[in-house]
PDB file of C-alpha atoms and ligand atoms in Angstrom:
ATOM      1  CA  MET A 271      83.551  61.876  82.047  1.00 69.00           C
ATOM      2  CA  THR A 272      85.996  64.664  81.680  1.00 84.00           C
ATOM      3  CA  GLU A 273      85.383  68.302  81.111  1.00 84.00           C
ATOM      4  CA  ARG A 274      86.893  70.379  78.338  1.00 85.00           C
ATOM      5  CA  VAL A 275      88.161  73.742  79.310  1.00 88.00           C
ATOM      6  CA  ALA A 276      89.234  76.384  76.873  1.00 87.00           C
ATOM      7  CA  LEU A 277      90.219  79.593  78.818  1.00 91.00           C
ATOM      8  CA  THR A 278      92.949  82.195  78.120  1.00 90.00           C
ATOM      9  CA  GLY A 279      94.526  84.901  80.308  1.00 92.00           C
ATOM     10  CA  VAL A 280      93.522  85.759  83.797  1.00 94.00           C
ATOM     11  CA  ALA A 281      90.603  83.193  83.790  1.00 94.00           C
ATOM     12  CA  GLU A 282      92.931  80.616  82.949  1.00 94.00           C
ATOM     13  CA  THR A 283      94.935  81.400  86.213  1.00 95.00           C
ATOM     14  CA  MET A 284      92.042  79.718  88.153  1.00 96.00           C
ATOM     15  CA  LEU A 285      93.540  76.206  86.815  1.00 96.00           C
ATOM     16  CA  ALA A 286      96.993  77.049  88.877  1.00 96.00           C
ATOM     17  CA  THR A 287      95.512  77.452  92.183  1.00 97.00           C
ATOM     18  CA  LEU A 288      92.978  74.609  91.834  1.00 97.00           C
ATOM     19  CA  TYR A 289      96.116  72.583  90.636  1.00 97.00           C
ATOM     20  CA  GLY A 290      98.322  73.747  93.551  1.00 97.00           C
ATOM     21  CA  LYS A 291      95.514  73.072  96.026  1.00 97.00           C
ATOM     22  CA  ALA A 292      94.728  69.553  94.618  1.00 97.00           C
ATOM     23  CA  LEU A 293      98.850  68.733  94.467  1.00 96.00           C
ATOM     24  CA  GLN A 294      98.864  69.792  98.023  1.00 96.00           C
ATOM     25  CA  SER A 295      95.858  67.831  99.184  1.00 97.00           C
ATOM     26  CA  ARG A 296      96.959  64.694  97.455  1.00 95.00           C
ATOM     27  CA  GLY A 297     100.475  64.521  99.248  1.00 87.00           C
ATOM     28  CA  PRO A 298     101.092  63.043 103.036  1.00 87.00           C
ATOM     29  CA  SER A 299      99.520  65.013 105.805  1.00 89.00           C
ATOM     30  CA  PRO A 300      97.961  67.581 103.592  1.00 94.00           C
ATOM     31  CA  LEU A 301      97.691  71.046 105.305  1.00 94.00           C
ATOM     32  CA  LEU A 302      94.437  71.843 103.502  1.00 96.00           C
ATOM     33  CA  PRO A 303      92.877  68.820 102.551  1.00 96.00           C
ATOM     34  CA  ASP A 304      90.745  69.864  99.657  1.00 96.00           C
ATOM     35  CA  GLU A 305      88.971  66.771  97.808  1.00 95.00           C
ATOM     36  CA  GLN A 306      86.800  68.709  95.589  1.00 95.00           C
ATOM     37  CA  ALA A 307      89.956  70.355  93.914  1.00 97.00           C
ATOM     38  CA  GLU A 308      91.313  66.626  93.521  1.00 97.00           C
ATOM     39  CA  ARG A 309      88.201  65.580  92.008  1.00 95.00           C
ATOM     40  CA  ALA A 310      88.015  68.704  89.683  1.00 96.00           C
ATOM     41  CA  VAL A 311      91.450  68.193  88.575  1.00 96.00           C
ATOM     42  CA  GLU A 312      90.858  64.588  87.704  1.00 95.00           C
ATOM     43  CA  ARG A 313      87.822  65.482  85.860  1.00 94.00           C
ATOM     44  CA  ILE A 314      88.998  68.512  83.825  1.00 95.00           C
ATOM     45  CA  ASP A 315      90.956  67.912  80.321  1.00 93.00           C
ATOM     46  CA  TYR A 316      93.842  70.289  80.555  1.00 94.00           C
ATOM     47  CA  ASP A 317      97.742  70.133  80.430  1.00 93.00           C
ATOM     48  CA  PHE A 318      98.244  71.168  84.125  1.00 94.00           C
ATOM     49  CA  ALA A 319     101.929  70.407  83.688  1.00 94.00           C
ATOM     50  CA  LYS A 320     102.299  73.748  81.545  1.00 93.00           C
ATOM     51  CA  LEU A 321     101.704  75.554  84.717  1.00 93.00           C
ATOM     52  CA  LYS A 322     104.883  74.265  86.185  1.00 92.00           C
ATOM     53  CA  ILE A 323     103.344  74.148  89.633  1.00 94.00           C
ATOM     54  CA  ASP A 324     106.338  72.610  91.952  1.00 91.00           C
ATOM     55  CA  THR A 325     105.668  71.478  95.807  1.00 90.00           C
ATOM     56  CA  LYS A 326     106.647  74.935  97.271  1.00 89.00           C
ATOM     57  CA  THR A 327     104.079  76.831  94.826  1.00 92.00           C
ATOM     58  CA  ALA A 328     101.404  74.200  95.968  1.00 94.00           C
ATOM     59  CA  LEU A 329     102.401  74.879  99.537  1.00 93.00           C
ATOM     60  CA  ALA A 330     101.997  78.359  99.250  1.00 94.00           C
ATOM     61  CA  THR A 331      98.864  78.469  97.516  1.00 96.00           C
ATOM     62  CA  ALA A 332      97.558  76.125 100.171  1.00 96.00           C
ATOM     63  CA  LEU A 333      98.853  78.390 102.976  1.00 96.00           C
ATOM     64  CA  ARG A 334      97.077  81.386 101.589  1.00 97.00           C
ATOM     65  CA  ALA A 335      93.876  79.567 101.273  1.00 98.00           C
ATOM     66  CA  LEU A 336      94.159  78.127 104.534  1.00 98.00           C
ATOM     67  CA  TYR A 337      94.536  81.276 106.389  1.00 98.00           C
ATOM     68  CA  LEU A 338      91.630  82.947 104.407  1.00 98.00           C
ATOM     69  CA  ASP A 339      89.444  80.124 105.395  1.00 98.00           C
ATOM     70  CA  ARG A 340      90.398  80.616 108.976  1.00 98.00           C
ATOM     71  CA  TRP A 341      89.660  84.299 108.859  1.00 98.00           C
ATOM     72  CA  ALA A 342      86.230  83.813 106.737  1.00 98.00           C
ATOM     73  CA  GLY A 343      85.159  80.978 109.221  1.00 98.00           C
ATOM     74  CA  GLN A 344      85.820  83.701 112.319  1.00 98.00           C
ATOM     75  CA  ALA A 345      84.121  86.300 110.470  1.00 98.00           C
ATOM     76  CA  LEU A 346      81.173  84.205 110.349  1.00 98.00           C
ATOM     77  CA  ASN A 347      81.267  83.082 113.658  1.00 98.00           C
ATOM     78  CA  GLU A 348      80.907  86.733 114.458  1.00 98.00           C
ATOM     79  CA  ARG A 349      78.172  87.207 111.817  1.00 98.00           C
ATOM     80  CA  PRO A 350      76.027  83.986 111.572  1.00 98.00           C
ATOM     81  CA  ASN A 351      73.473  85.534 108.992  1.00 98.00           C
ATOM     82  CA  ALA A 352      76.181  87.112 106.678  1.00 98.00           C
ATOM     83  CA  VAL A 353      76.225  87.516 103.232  1.00 98.00           C
ATOM     84  CA  VAL A 354      79.539  86.085 101.717  1.00 98.00           C
ATOM     85  CA  LEU A 355      80.782  87.428  98.523  1.00 98.00           C
ATOM     86  CA  HIS A 356      83.654  85.147  97.398  1.00 98.00           C
ATOM     87  CA  LEU A 357      84.936  87.098  94.419  1.00 98.00           C
ATOM     88  CA  GLY A 358      87.174  85.684  91.661  1.00 98.00           C
ATOM     89  CA  CYS A 359      86.227  82.365  93.080  1.00 98.00           C
ATOM     90  CA  GLY A 360      87.557  80.123  90.223  1.00 98.00           C
ATOM     91  CA  LEU A 361      86.905  76.688  91.216  1.00 97.00           C
ATOM     92  CA  ASP A 362      87.528  77.075  94.676  1.00 98.00           C
ATOM     93  CA  SER A 363      85.661  75.018  96.956  1.00 97.00           C
ATOM     94  CA  ARG A 364      86.005  77.550 100.047  1.00 98.00           C
ATOM     95  CA  TYR A 365      82.144  77.252 100.496  1.00 98.00           C
ATOM     96  CA  HIS A 366      82.411  73.422 101.064  1.00 95.00           C
ATOM     97  CA  ARG A 367      85.546  73.629 103.204  1.00 96.00           C
ATOM     98  CA  ILE A 368      83.853  76.131 105.390  1.00 97.00           C
ATOM     99  CA  ALA A 369      80.255  74.871 105.307  1.00 96.00           C
ATOM    100  CA  PRO A 370      78.570  77.913 106.624  1.00 97.00           C
ATOM    101  CA  GLY A 371      75.595  77.718 108.884  1.00 96.00           C
ATOM    102  CA  PRO A 372      71.888  77.853 107.759  1.00 96.00           C
ATOM    103  CA  GLU A 373      71.422  81.444 108.015  1.00 98.00           C
ATOM    104  CA  VAL A 374      74.265  82.425 105.653  1.00 98.00           C
ATOM    105  CA  SER A 375      73.855  83.291 102.085  1.00 98.00           C
ATOM    106  CA  TRP A 376      76.854  82.769  99.762  1.00 98.00           C
ATOM    107  CA  TYR A 377      77.876  84.138  96.411  1.00 98.00           C
ATOM    108  CA  ASP A 378      80.893  82.673  94.260  1.00 98.00           C
ATOM    109  CA  VAL A 379      81.309  85.046  91.762  1.00 98.00           C
ATOM    110  CA  ASP A 380      83.508  85.026  88.561  1.00 98.00           C
ATOM    111  CA  TYR A 381      83.395  85.335  84.729  1.00 97.00           C
ATOM    112  CA  PRO A 382      80.745  83.661  82.972  1.00 97.00           C
ATOM    113  CA  GLU A 383      83.515  81.475  81.244  1.00 96.00           C
ATOM    114  CA  VAL A 384      84.696  80.068  84.811  1.00 97.00           C
ATOM    115  CA  ILE A 385      81.074  79.564  86.135  1.00 97.00           C
ATOM    116  CA  GLU A 386      80.107  77.660  83.192  1.00 95.00           C
ATOM    117  CA  ILE A 387      82.973  75.253  83.829  1.00 95.00           C
ATOM    118  CA  ARG A 388      82.208  75.729  87.908  1.00 96.00           C
ATOM    119  CA  ARG A 389      78.318  74.613  87.279  1.00 95.00           C
ATOM    120  CA  ARG A 390      79.612  71.554  85.756  1.00 93.00           C
ATOM    121  CA  LEU A 391      81.275  70.664  88.793  1.00 92.00           C
ATOM    122  CA  PHE A 392      79.145  72.340  91.616  1.00 91.00           C
ATOM    123  CA  SER A 393      75.504  72.775  91.683  1.00 90.00           C
ATOM    124  CA  ASP A 394      73.744  75.837  93.353  1.00 88.00           C
ATOM    125  CA  GLU A 395      71.668  74.895  96.505  1.00 92.00           C
ATOM    126  CA  PRO A 396      69.876  76.763  99.329  1.00 93.00           C
ATOM    127  CA  GLY A 397      71.986  79.602 100.250  1.00 96.00           C
ATOM    128  CA  TYR A 398      74.769  79.132  97.719  1.00 97.00           C
ATOM    129  CA  HIS A 399      74.721  80.849  94.528  1.00 97.00           C
ATOM    130  CA  GLN A 400      77.246  81.203  91.570  1.00 97.00           C
ATOM    131  CA  VAL A 401      77.238  84.456  89.469  1.00 98.00           C
ATOM    132  CA  ALA A 402      78.440  84.867  86.312  1.00 98.00           C
ATOM    133  CA  ALA A 403      79.707  88.277  85.936  1.00 98.00           C
ATOM    134  CA  SER A 404      82.860  90.326  86.171  1.00 98.00           C
ATOM    135  CA  VAL A 405      83.124  91.351  89.690  1.00 98.00           C
ATOM    136  CA  VAL A 406      83.580  95.081  88.426  1.00 98.00           C
ATOM    137  CA  ASP A 407      80.338  95.060  86.751  1.00 97.00           C
ATOM    138  CA  PRO A 408      77.880  97.042  89.114  1.00 95.00           C
ATOM    139  CA  ALA A 409      74.945  94.955  87.657  1.00 97.00           C
ATOM    140  CA  TRP A 410      75.113  91.622  89.753  1.00 98.00           C
ATOM    141  CA  LEU A 411      75.019  93.268  93.145  1.00 98.00           C
ATOM    142  CA  ALA A 412      71.834  94.419  93.011  1.00 97.00           C
ATOM    143  CA  ALA A 413      70.397  90.796  93.093  1.00 96.00           C
ATOM    144  CA  VAL A 414      72.523  90.340  96.569  1.00 98.00           C
ATOM    145  CA  PRO A 415      70.777  91.212  99.773  1.00 98.00           C
ATOM    146  CA  ALA A 416      71.732  94.153 101.429  1.00 98.00           C
ATOM    147  CA  ASP A 417      70.324  94.146 104.762  1.00 97.00           C
ATOM    148  CA  ARG A 418      72.730  91.722 106.573  1.00 98.00           C
ATOM    149  CA  PRO A 419      76.746  92.037 107.305  1.00 98.00           C
ATOM    150  CA  GLY A 420      78.744  91.349 104.465  1.00 98.00           C
ATOM    151  CA  VAL A 421      81.965  89.182 104.505  1.00 98.00           C
ATOM    152  CA  ILE A 422      83.866  89.489 101.411  1.00 98.00           C
ATOM    153  CA  VAL A 423      86.761  87.356 100.383  1.00 98.00           C
ATOM    154  CA  ALA A 424      88.730  87.466  97.541  1.00 98.00           C
ATOM    155  CA  GLU A 425      91.737  85.014  96.816  1.00 98.00           C
ATOM    156  CA  GLY A 426      94.135  85.661  93.956  1.00 97.00           C
ATOM    157  CA  LEU A 427      92.107  88.469  92.521  1.00 98.00           C
ATOM    158  CA  VAL A 428      93.323  91.659  93.373  1.00 98.00           C
ATOM    159  CA  GLN A 429      96.332  91.590  91.864  1.00 96.00           C
ATOM    160  CA  TYR A 430      94.630  91.470  88.540  1.00 97.00           C
ATOM    161  CA  LEU A 431      92.778  94.676  89.042  1.00 98.00           C
ATOM    162  CA  THR A 432      93.896  98.087  88.392  1.00 98.00           C
ATOM    163  CA  ARG A 433      93.762 100.731  91.325  1.00 98.00           C
ATOM    164  CA  ASP A 434      90.704 102.174  89.710  1.00 98.00           C
ATOM    165  CA  GLN A 435      88.945  99.270  89.824  1.00 98.00           C
ATOM    166  CA  ILE A 436      89.977  98.010  93.342  1.00 98.00           C
ATOM    167  CA  SER A 437      88.765 101.547  94.776  1.00 98.00           C
ATOM    168  CA  VAL A 438      85.473 101.339  92.691  1.00 98.00           C
ATOM    169  CA  LEU A 439      84.787  97.825  93.622  1.00 98.00           C
ATOM    170  CA  LEU A 440      85.462  98.152  97.390  1.00 98.00           C
ATOM    171  CA  THR A 441      83.753 101.381  97.675  1.00 98.00           C
ATOM    172  CA  ARG A 442      80.452  99.975  96.007  1.00 98.00           C
ATOM    173  CA  LEU A 443      80.758  96.928  98.341  1.00 98.00           C
ATOM    174  CA  ALA A 444      81.085  98.895 101.447  1.00 97.00           C
ATOM    175  CA  ALA A 445      78.231 101.144 100.687  1.00 97.00           C
ATOM    176  CA  HIS A 446      75.981  98.029  99.661  1.00 98.00           C
ATOM    177  CA  PHE A 447      76.091  96.368 103.333  1.00 98.00           C
ATOM    178  CA  PRO A 448      75.325  97.752 106.789  1.00 98.00           C
ATOM    179  CA  SER A 449      78.561  96.542 107.933  1.00 98.00           C
ATOM    180  CA  GLY A 450      81.073  93.569 107.296  1.00 98.00           C
ATOM    181  CA  VAL A 451      84.704  92.761 106.710  1.00 98.00           C
ATOM    182  CA  VAL A 452      86.804  92.565 103.543  1.00 98.00           C
ATOM    183  CA  MET A 453      89.795  89.927 103.123  1.00 98.00           C
ATOM    184  CA  PHE A 454      92.019  89.560 100.340  1.00 98.00           C
ATOM    185  CA  ASP A 455      95.720  89.060  99.537  1.00 98.00           C
ATOM    186  CA  ALA A 456      97.668  91.709  97.952  1.00 97.00           C
ATOM    187  CA  TRP A 457     101.134  91.954  96.302  1.00 97.00           C
ATOM    188  CA  ASN A 458     103.374  94.968  96.794  1.00 97.00           C
ATOM    189  CA  SER A 459     105.145  96.890  94.042  1.00 96.00           C
ATOM    190  CA  LEU A 460     107.964  94.610  94.248  1.00 95.00           C
ATOM    191  CA  ALA A 461     105.735  91.644  93.787  1.00 95.00           C
ATOM    192  CA  MET A 462     104.045  93.251  90.762  1.00 94.00           C
ATOM    193  CA  ARG A 463     107.126  93.919  89.227  1.00 92.00           C
ATOM    194  CA  SER A 464     108.445  90.524  89.265  1.00 89.00           C
ATOM    195  CA  GLY A 465     104.662  88.864  88.912  1.00 80.00           C
ATOM    196  CA  THR A 466     104.914  88.673  85.220  1.00 75.00           C
ATOM    197  CA  ARG A 467     107.795  86.161  85.588  1.00 79.00           C
ATOM    198  CA  GLN A 468     105.885  83.809  87.884  1.00 83.00           C
ATOM    199  CA  ARG A 469     105.776  80.556  85.684  1.00 87.00           C
ATOM    200  CA  ALA A 470     102.020  79.953  85.721  1.00 88.00           C
ATOM    201  CA  ILE A 471     101.263  83.682  85.094  1.00 90.00           C
ATOM    202  CA  LYS A 472     103.454  83.823  82.015  1.00 88.00           C
ATOM    203  CA  ALA A 473     102.168  80.128  80.823  1.00 90.00           C
ATOM    204  CA  VAL A 474      98.730  81.813  80.474  1.00 90.00           C
ATOM    205  CA  GLY A 475      99.755  85.121  79.290  1.00 87.00           C
ATOM    206  CA  ALA A 476      97.485  86.746  82.168  1.00 91.00           C
ATOM    207  CA  GLN A 477      97.716  90.679  82.534  1.00 92.00           C
ATOM    208  CA  LEU A 478      98.389  91.963  86.003  1.00 94.00           C
ATOM    209  CA  GLY A 479      96.493  95.071  87.364  1.00 95.00           C
ATOM    210  CA  GLY A 480      99.694  97.000  88.057  1.00 94.00           C
ATOM    211  CA  PHE A 481      98.812  98.467  91.500  1.00 96.00           C
ATOM    212  CA  GLY A 482     101.213  97.284  94.180  1.00 96.00           C
ATOM    213  CA  ILE A 483      99.687  97.891  97.802  1.00 98.00           C
ATOM    214  CA  ASN A 484     102.915  98.635  99.925  1.00 97.00           C
ATOM    215  CA  ASP A 485     101.222 100.194 103.005  1.00 98.00           C
ATOM    216  CA  PRO A 486      97.810  98.671 103.685  1.00 98.00           C
ATOM    217  CA  HIS A 487      96.387 102.077 104.851  1.00 98.00           C
ATOM    218  CA  VAL A 488      96.317 103.125 101.078  1.00 98.00           C
ATOM    219  CA  ILE A 489      93.121 101.090 100.634  1.00 98.00           C
ATOM    220  CA  GLU A 490      91.465 103.195 103.439  1.00 98.00           C
ATOM    221  CA  GLY A 491      92.104 106.252 101.127  1.00 97.00           C
ATOM    222  CA  LEU A 492      90.882 104.550  98.006  1.00 98.00           C
ATOM    223  CA  ALA A 493      87.571 103.137  99.524  1.00 97.00           C
ATOM    224  CA  PRO A 494      86.274 105.445 102.220  1.00 92.00           C
ATOM    225  CA  GLY A 495      84.508 103.489 104.801  1.00 95.00           C
ATOM    226  CA  LEU A 496      87.001 100.712 105.244  1.00 98.00           C
ATOM    227  CA  HIS A 497      89.188 100.808 108.192  1.00 98.00           C
ATOM    228  CA  PHE A 498      92.228  98.446 108.113  1.00 98.00           C
ATOM    229  CA  ASP A 499      92.444  95.841 110.795  1.00 98.00           C
ATOM    230  CA  THR A 500      95.287  93.246 110.204  1.00 98.00           C
ATOM    231  CA  GLU A 501      97.628  91.543 107.974  1.00 98.00           C
ATOM    232  CA  GLN A 502      99.136  88.107 107.633  1.00 98.00           C
ATOM    233  CA  THR A 503     102.276  87.238 105.991  1.00 98.00           C
ATOM    234  CA  PHE A 504     103.911  84.169 105.340  1.00 97.00           C
ATOM    235  CA  LEU A 505     107.497  83.859 105.724  1.00 96.00           C
ATOM    236  CA  ASN A 506     107.454  83.080 109.542  1.00 94.00           C
ATOM    237  CA  VAL A 507     104.313  80.671 109.917  1.00 96.00           C
ATOM    238  CA  PRO A 508     104.512  77.744 112.046  1.00 95.00           C
ATOM    239  CA  GLU A 509     103.134  75.863 108.963  1.00 94.00           C
ATOM    240  CA  LEU A 510     106.640  76.014 107.233  1.00 93.00           C
ATOM    241  CA  ALA A 511     108.414  73.642 109.592  1.00 92.00           C
ATOM    242  CA  ARG A 512     107.007  70.988 107.122  1.00 88.00           C
ATOM    243  CA  LEU A 513     109.824  72.202 104.611  1.00 89.00           C
ATOM    244  CA  SER A 514     113.503  71.175 104.556  1.00 91.00           C
ATOM    245  CA  LYS A 515     116.018  73.049 107.140  1.00 94.00           C
ATOM    246  CA  PRO A 516     117.637  75.138 104.199  1.00 95.00           C
ATOM    247  CA  SER A 517     114.479  76.368 102.839  1.00 92.00           C
ATOM    248  CA  GLN A 518     113.228  77.222 106.386  1.00 94.00           C
ATOM    249  CA  MET A 519     116.430  79.295 106.608  1.00 95.00           C
ATOM    250  CA  MET A 520     115.775  81.074 103.471  1.00 95.00           C
ATOM    251  CA  PHE A 521     112.260  81.915 104.406  1.00 94.00           C
ATOM    252  CA  ARG A 522     113.561  83.157 107.777  1.00 94.00           C
ATOM    253  CA  ALA A 523     116.433  85.500 105.653  1.00 96.00           C
ATOM    254  CA  MET A 524     113.788  86.587 103.154  1.00 96.00           C
ATOM    255  CA  ASP A 525     111.349  87.757 106.222  1.00 97.00           C
ATOM    256  CA  ARG A 526     113.865  90.182 107.622  1.00 97.00           C
ATOM    257  CA  ILE A 527     113.684  92.296 104.625  1.00 97.00           C
ATOM    258  CA  PRO A 528     110.470  94.340 104.802  1.00 96.00           C
ATOM    259  CA  ALA A 529     109.910  94.579 101.286  1.00 96.00           C
ATOM    260  CA  VAL A 530     110.164  90.837 100.545  1.00 96.00           C
ATOM    261  CA  ARG A 531     108.150  90.074 103.784  1.00 96.00           C
ATOM    262  CA  SER A 532     105.396  91.838 102.202  1.00 96.00           C
ATOM    263  CA  MET A 533     105.804  90.790  98.765  1.00 96.00           C
ATOM    264  CA  GLY A 534     102.466  88.697  99.145  1.00 95.00           C
ATOM    265  CA  ARG A 535     100.237  88.737 102.223  1.00 98.00           C
ATOM    266  CA  LEU A 536      96.817  88.765 103.390  1.00 98.00           C
ATOM    267  CA  LEU A 537      94.901  91.963 104.402  1.00 98.00           C
ATOM    268  CA  ARG A 538      91.839  92.501 106.531  1.00 98.00           C
ATOM    269  CA  TYR A 539      89.417  95.383 106.864  1.00 98.00           C
ATOM    270  CA  ARG A 540      86.213  96.476 108.616  1.00 98.00           C
ATOM    271  CA  PHE A 541      83.522  98.711 107.510  1.00 98.00           C
TER     272      PHE A 541
HETATM  273  C1  SAM B 241      94.319  83.210  90.594  1.00 94.14           C
HETATM  274  S1  SAM B 241      92.765  82.849  90.040  1.00 94.14           S
HETATM  275  C2  SAM B 241      92.300  82.345  91.870  1.00 94.14           C
HETATM  276  C3  SAM B 241      90.919  81.646  91.746  1.00 94.14           C
HETATM  277  C4  SAM B 241      90.369  81.304  93.212  1.00 94.14           C
HETATM  278  N1  SAM B 241      90.374  82.386  94.207  1.00 94.14           N
HETATM  279  C5  SAM B 241      91.372  80.368  93.733  1.00 94.14           C
HETATM  280  O1  SAM B 241      92.061  81.102  94.667  1.00 94.14           O
HETATM  281  O2  SAM B 241      91.698  79.283  93.540  1.00 94.14           O
HETATM  282  C6  SAM B 241      91.781  84.392  89.768  1.00 94.14           C
HETATM  283  C7  SAM B 241      90.596  84.296  89.423  1.00 94.14           C
HETATM  284  O3  SAM B 241      90.048  85.706  89.618  1.00 94.14           O
HETATM  285  C8  SAM B 241      89.141  85.537  88.192  1.00 94.14           C
HETATM  286  N2  SAM B 241      89.014  87.321  88.153  1.00 94.14           N
HETATM  287  C9  SAM B 241      89.750  88.122  87.615  1.00 94.14           C
HETATM  288  N3  SAM B 241      89.406  89.301  87.286  1.00 94.14           N
HETATM  289  C10 SAM B 241      88.023  88.926  87.456  1.00 94.14           C
HETATM  290  C11 SAM B 241      86.870  89.959  87.203  1.00 94.14           C
HETATM  291  N4  SAM B 241      87.008  91.167  87.054  1.00 94.14           N
HETATM  292  N5  SAM B 241      85.715  89.334  87.505  1.00 94.14           N
HETATM  293  C12 SAM B 241      85.556  88.379  87.844  1.00 94.14           C
HETATM  294  N6  SAM B 241      86.619  87.500  88.059  1.00 94.14           N
HETATM  295  C13 SAM B 241      87.985  87.807  88.006  1.00 94.14           C
HETATM  296  C14 SAM B 241      89.513  85.023  87.209  1.00 94.14           C
HETATM  297  O4  SAM B 241      88.724  84.598  86.235  1.00 94.14           O
HETATM  298  C15 SAM B 241      90.280  83.789  88.075  1.00 94.14           C
HETATM  299  O5  SAM B 241      89.102  82.579  88.260  1.00 94.14           O
END
């Protein structure tokens, strides 16, 4: 049975990350095996070719997801009864990849049109919930337990939010839980300027939020209570050894230019 999807703009971008993960997973010795992504791509009736995802983009998507999985897994080891908010989840199967312990409550949150498709592929189960809402809508958070540590993960989301939305959202989330950790990928202003030229973003006509994060500490000023913990860049990671020698040399050269190194990176904050 195939699933028809009719998405536009930012909601449609989740088909690009899904396809990147599936493509990478299908290849020999995948970095991030993701059978759920492979199965979803087979079931969804959509012209994935129009997104022009090549093997390098697929690798970059899988790398970002892999490192976020590691951070999220580590955060859950430290907080076995955490409440996870996976914001802008798209069709990502992080819940199934991480397989959290029984004390964890997990909330996958995305726009109603995305969650409607998601529900055709994944069912709610004890401890696992899919929430159909804009992440910036304050209403849905009322149903989320507030008496346990929070683990907040957002992959491919923050670049679509404005500076004010990021500030209000992170401030609200940090106030909701007694303590916790927030992790997300962020673009700097150089990436924000060139982002609209990215093939998948252009293909779906998604609007970027316009706020480039050059200094991770700027978030501490936007969301009081958050403390910058660490960052992860990707131009120097051991997993790049699977690329050709010329590509590796190119990434090493790019890594030496600070503004290029921090075009796309993971940031982690504690509260
Ligand atoms: C690039 S996709 C990433 C999807 C998924 N995290 C992944 O890595 O495969 C961006 C996702 O963020 C969602 N998104 C963007 N703005 C949102 C908002 N204000 N509220 C809820 N979801 C949002 C989109 O619908 C889309 O699913």
